[in-house]
Amino acid sequence: MNILTFDTEEWALAKAGGWATNERYAEYDAFLNRILDVLDERKFQATFFCTGLMASDFPQVVKLIQSRGHEIGCHSYHHTWMNKMTEAEAREDTRAAVDALEQCIGEKVKSYRAPAFSVGNSNKWMFEILAENGIEYDASVFPAARDFGGFANFGKKKPCAIEYKGIRIKEFPICMTRVLGKEVAYSGGGFFRFFPLWFVNNRIINSEYSMCYFHILDLLPELYGVPSKAYYEAYYKEPGTLKNRYMRYLKNNLGKKGAFAKMISLIRQTDFVSLNQAEKMVDWEKAGMVTL
Ligand SMILES: [Zn+2]
């Protein structure tokens, strides 16, 4: 089972970040349309995790994705990382996001992904918040140690149930592979840009379970420059030292050349399903459970 997901917040981030122009919106629209066209060509459904702000400020984008037959999931309201919010802030953010998305698409939102997979042992209350908002399945767990979030001892590398304080959520964790003795993600973000296409495709077709995750912004060929101190501090909520800002710039931009075409090639050569299709394919009785 190979799941295809996109995290969709670029239009709203550009507006909130003050770098929005009509040309930039047109560019995002064009990249989205190319993705939707190739999905039509392959007759695949994918899951698009959209922010609440996309539903409020750019409903036409969210509705377009839905009208082409894809699942709309929730990707927070403002795209603030879960580990940068208090539990009360996260509760309000999630409620507002689910409300805005449901109003926009006129149906229940069942899937969730935290921005930048920013959930770990210190904020596992997130699962309680998801259950309160009627979320049935989540795709936020990074089942390894990382610099923020992640569950080093998660154990499961496939879909499973998560139990936390008596609530249950169906989890689709990020898939990992072993390279030089180390567990690494390979199917999205900077990892996808770094590994050659044959490597990623080979891992996907030889795995029982994989999940690809893409942001349009991760794949755009253009560079945005080192973020300003004010923007960095407002968005990442940490000191905007030159080192922090430069490292973030490198992380976000290395290997972008050809990345979009590489993703299109991957979609053309591999079969994918959306999260809500995958949910019906899993035998949840046998999938096991992780208690957090
Ligand atoms: Zn995102």
Coordinates of C-alpha atoms and ligand atoms in Angstrom, one line a residue:
M1 CA 0.0 0.0 0.0
N2 CA 1.5 3.3 -1.1
I3 CA -0.2 6.4 0.1
L4 CA 0.2 9.8 -1.6
T5 CA -0.2 13.0 0.5
F6 CA 0.4 16.7 -0.1
D7 CA 0.5 19.4 2.5
T8 CA -1.1 22.5 1.2
E9 CA -0.5 25.9 2.8
E10 CA 1.7 28.0 0.4
W11 CA -0.9 30.6 -0.7
A12 CA -1.9 31.4 2.9
L13 CA 1.7 31.4 4.1
A14 CA 2.7 33.9 1.4
K15 CA -0.2 36.1 2.4
A16 CA 0.6 36.0 6.1
G17 CA 4.3 36.3 5.5
G18 CA 3.9 39.4 3.3
W19 CA 5.5 38.0 0.2
A20 CA 2.3 37.4 -1.7
T21 CA 2.1 38.7 -5.3
N22 CA -0.4 37.7 -8.1
E23 CA 2.6 36.1 -9.9
R24 CA 3.4 34.0 -6.9
Y25 CA -0.3 32.8 -6.5
A26 CA -0.4 32.1 -10.2
E27 CA 2.8 30.0 -9.8
Y28 CA 1.3 28.0 -7.0
D29 CA -1.9 27.5 -9.0
A30 CA 0.1 26.2 -12.0
F31 CA 2.1 23.7 -9.9
L32 CA -1.1 22.5 -8.2
N33 CA -2.8 22.1 -11.6
R34 CA 0.1 20.1 -12.9
I35 CA -0.2 17.8 -9.9
L36 CA -4.0 17.5 -10.3
D37 CA -3.6 16.7 -14.0
V38 CA -1.1 13.9 -13.5
L39 CA -3.3 12.4 -10.8
D40 CA -6.2 12.5 -13.3
E41 CA -4.0 10.9 -15.9
R42 CA -3.1 8.1 -13.4
K43 CA -6.7 7.9 -12.0
F44 CA -5.4 8.2 -8.5
Q45 CA -6.8 9.8 -5.4
A46 CA -4.5 11.5 -3.0
T47 CA -4.9 13.2 0.4
F48 CA -4.3 17.0 0.5
F49 CA -3.7 18.3 4.1
C50 CA -4.9 21.9 3.9
T51 CA -4.6 24.6 6.6
G52 CA -7.7 26.3 8.0
L53 CA -6.3 29.5 6.7
M54 CA -6.4 28.1 3.2
A55 CA -10.1 27.3 3.7
S56 CA -10.8 30.8 5.0
D57 CA -8.7 32.9 2.6
F58 CA -8.3 30.6 -0.5
P59 CA -11.5 28.5 -0.5
Q60 CA -11.3 28.2 -4.3
V61 CA -8.0 26.2 -4.0
V62 CA -9.4 23.8 -1.4
K63 CA -12.7 23.4 -3.4
L64 CA -10.8 22.8 -6.6
I65 CA -8.8 19.9 -5.0
Q66 CA -12.0 18.4 -3.6
S67 CA -13.8 18.8 -6.9
R68 CA -11.1 16.7 -8.6
G69 CA -11.9 13.8 -6.3
H70 CA -9.3 14.1 -3.6
E71 CA -9.5 13.8 0.1
I72 CA -9.1 17.1 2.2
G73 CA -7.4 16.6 5.5
C74 CA -6.5 19.1 8.2
H75 CA -3.0 20.6 8.5
S76 CA -3.6 23.0 11.5
Y77 CA -5.0 26.5 11.1
H78 CA -1.9 28.8 10.7
H79 CA 0.7 26.1 10.1
T80 CA 2.2 26.8 13.5
W81 CA 4.2 23.8 14.6
M82 CA 2.5 21.7 17.3
N83 CA 5.6 21.8 19.5
K84 CA 5.5 25.6 19.5
M85 CA 2.0 25.8 20.9
T86 CA 0.6 25.3 24.4
E87 CA -2.1 22.6 24.7
A88 CA -4.7 25.3 25.0
E89 CA -3.4 27.0 21.8
A90 CA -3.3 23.7 19.9
R91 CA -6.8 22.9 21.0
E92 CA -8.1 26.3 19.6
D93 CA -6.0 26.0 16.5
T94 CA -7.3 22.5 15.7
R95 CA -10.9 23.4 16.4
A96 CA -10.7 26.5 14.2
A97 CA -9.0 24.6 11.4
V98 CA -11.5 21.7 11.3
D99 CA -14.4 24.1 11.4
A100 CA -13.0 26.3 8.5
L101 CA -12.3 23.2 6.4
E102 CA -15.6 21.6 7.0
Q103 CA -17.5 24.8 6.2
C104 CA -15.5 25.1 3.0
I105 CA -15.9 21.6 1.7
G106 CA -19.3 20.7 3.2
E107 CA -18.2 17.4 4.6
K108 CA -16.5 15.9 7.7
V109 CA -12.7 16.1 7.8
K110 CA -11.3 12.8 9.1
S111 CA -7.5 13.0 8.5
Y112 CA -4.9 15.2 10.2
R113 CA -1.2 15.9 9.8
A114 CA 0.7 18.2 12.2
P115 CA 2.9 20.8 10.5
A116 CA 6.4 19.5 10.1
F117 CA 5.4 16.3 12.0
S118 CA 5.8 18.3 15.2
V119 CA 4.4 15.8 17.6
G120 CA 6.4 13.8 20.2
N121 CA 6.4 12.6 23.8
S122 CA 6.2 16.2 25.1
N123 CA 2.9 17.0 23.3
K124 CA 1.1 13.7 22.8
W125 CA -2.0 15.4 24.1
M126 CA -2.4 16.2 20.4
F127 CA -4.2 12.9 20.0
E128 CA -6.8 13.8 22.6
I129 CA -7.4 17.1 20.7
L130 CA -7.8 15.2 17.4
A131 CA -10.3 12.9 18.9
E132 CA -12.3 15.8 20.3
N133 CA -12.5 17.2 16.8
G134 CA -13.7 14.0 15.2
I135 CA -10.4 13.2 13.5
E136 CA -10.3 9.4 12.8
Y137 CA -6.8 9.0 11.4
D138 CA -3.5 10.8 11.7
A139 CA -0.4 10.9 9.6
S140 CA 1.9 13.0 11.9
V141 CA 4.1 10.3 13.6
F142 CA 7.8 10.3 12.8
P143 CA 8.7 6.9 14.3
A144 CA 12.3 7.8 15.2
A145 CA 14.3 10.4 17.1
R146 CA 14.6 13.8 15.5
D147 CA 15.6 17.3 16.5
F148 CA 12.0 18.2 17.5
G149 CA 9.1 15.8 18.0
G150 CA 9.3 12.2 16.8
F151 CA 8.8 9.0 18.8
A152 CA 12.1 7.2 19.2
N153 CA 10.4 4.1 20.7
F154 CA 7.3 4.0 18.6
G155 CA 8.2 0.5 17.4
K156 CA 5.5 0.2 14.7
K157 CA 6.6 1.0 11.1
K158 CA 3.1 0.4 9.6
P159 CA -0.4 1.6 10.2
C160 CA -1.6 0.9 13.7
A161 CA -3.9 2.2 16.4
I162 CA -2.7 4.7 18.9
E163 CA -4.2 4.7 22.3
Y164 CA -3.8 7.7 24.6
K165 CA -5.9 8.3 27.7
G166 CA -8.6 5.9 26.5
I167 CA -9.0 7.5 23.1
R168 CA -8.0 5.7 19.9
I169 CA -6.8 7.2 16.6
K170 CA -5.7 5.2 13.5
E171 CA -2.1 6.1 12.7
F172 CA -0.2 6.1 9.4
P173 CA 3.4 6.8 10.4
I174 CA 6.1 8.2 8.2
C175 CA 7.9 5.3 6.5
M176 CA 11.6 4.9 7.2
T177 CA 14.5 2.9 5.6
R178 CA 17.9 1.9 6.8
V179 CA 20.9 3.7 5.2
L180 CA 24.4 3.0 6.5
G181 CA 22.9 1.6 9.8
K182 CA 20.7 4.6 10.4
E183 CA 16.9 4.9 10.1
V184 CA 16.0 7.7 7.7
A185 CA 12.9 9.0 6.0
Y186 CA 13.1 8.9 2.2
S187 CA 9.7 9.6 0.8
G188 CA 9.2 13.4 1.2
G189 CA 10.7 16.8 2.1
G190 CA 14.5 17.2 1.9
F191 CA 15.0 13.4 2.0
F192 CA 13.1 13.0 -1.2
R193 CA 15.2 15.7 -2.9
F194 CA 18.4 14.1 -1.7
F195 CA 17.9 10.5 -2.7
P196 CA 17.9 9.6 -6.4
L197 CA 14.5 8.6 -7.9
W198 CA 15.5 5.0 -8.5
F199 CA 16.3 4.6 -4.8
V200 CA 13.0 6.1 -3.6
N201 CA 11.0 4.1 -6.1
N202 CA 12.8 0.9 -5.3
R203 CA 12.1 1.3 -1.6
I204 CA 8.4 2.1 -2.3
I205 CA 7.7 -0.8 -4.5
N206 CA 9.6 -3.3 -2.2
S207 CA 7.7 -2.1 0.9
E208 CA 4.4 -3.4 2.1
Y209 CA 3.7 0.1 3.3
S210 CA 4.9 3.5 2.2
M211 CA 3.6 7.1 2.5
C212 CA 4.9 10.0 0.3
Y213 CA 4.5 13.5 1.6
F214 CA 5.1 16.6 -0.5
H215 CA 4.8 20.4 -0.1
I216 CA 4.7 22.4 -3.3
L217 CA 7.1 24.8 -1.7
D218 CA 9.7 22.0 -1.1
L219 CA 9.7 21.3 -4.9
L220 CA 9.6 24.8 -6.4
P221 CA 12.7 25.5 -8.3
E222 CA 13.1 29.1 -7.1
L223 CA 15.0 30.2 -4.0
Y224 CA 13.4 32.5 -1.5
G225 CA 16.6 33.8 0.2
V226 CA 17.5 33.7 3.8
P227 CA 14.4 34.7 5.9
S228 CA 14.4 38.0 7.7
K229 CA 14.9 38.0 11.5
A230 CA 11.4 39.3 12.1
Y231 CA 9.7 36.7 9.8
Y232 CA 11.9 33.9 11.2
E233 CA 11.1 34.7 14.8
A234 CA 7.3 35.2 14.2
Y235 CA 7.0 31.9 12.3
Y236 CA 9.5 29.6 14.0
K237 CA 9.1 31.1 17.5
E238 CA 12.9 30.9 18.3
P239 CA 15.8 33.3 18.1
G240 CA 16.4 34.5 14.5
T241 CA 20.2 34.3 14.7
L242 CA 22.0 34.4 11.4
K243 CA 23.0 30.7 12.0
N244 CA 19.4 29.6 12.7
R245 CA 18.1 31.5 9.7
Y246 CA 20.9 30.3 7.3
M247 CA 20.5 26.6 8.4
R248 CA 16.8 26.8 7.8
Y249 CA 17.4 28.3 4.4
L250 CA 19.8 25.5 3.5
K251 CA 17.4 22.8 4.8
N252 CA 14.5 24.2 2.8
N253 CA 16.3 24.8 -0.4
L254 CA 19.1 22.2 -1.0
G255 CA 18.5 19.9 -4.0
K256 CA 15.4 21.7 -5.4
K257 CA 16.5 21.7 -9.0
G258 CA 14.5 19.1 -10.8
A259 CA 12.6 18.1 -7.7
F260 CA 9.1 18.8 -9.1
A261 CA 9.8 16.8 -12.2
K262 CA 11.2 13.9 -10.1
M263 CA 8.0 13.8 -8.1
I264 CA 5.9 13.8 -11.3
S265 CA 8.0 10.9 -12.6
L266 CA 7.4 9.0 -9.3
I267 CA 3.7 9.4 -9.6
R268 CA 3.8 8.2 -13.2
Q269 CA 5.7 5.0 -12.4
T270 CA 4.1 3.9 -9.0
D271 CA 0.6 3.2 -7.9
F272 CA -0.8 5.3 -5.0
V273 CA -4.0 5.6 -2.9
S274 CA -5.3 8.4 -0.6
L275 CA -5.4 8.0 3.1
N276 CA -9.2 7.4 3.2
Q277 CA -8.8 4.6 0.6
A278 CA -5.8 3.2 2.6
E279 CA -7.9 3.2 5.8
K280 CA -10.3 0.7 4.3
M281 CA -7.4 -1.6 3.2
V282 CA -5.9 -2.0 6.6
D283 CA -7.1 -4.9 8.8
W284 CA -7.2 -2.9 12.0
E285 CA -7.7 -5.9 14.2
K286 CA -4.4 -7.3 13.1
A287 CA -2.6 -4.0 12.8
G288 CA -1.7 -3.8 16.5
M289 CA -1.7 -0.9 18.9
V290 CA 0.8 1.6 20.4
T291 CA -0.1 3.0 23.8
L292 CA 1.4 6.4 24.4
Ligands
ZN1 ZN 3.0 21.9 6.0

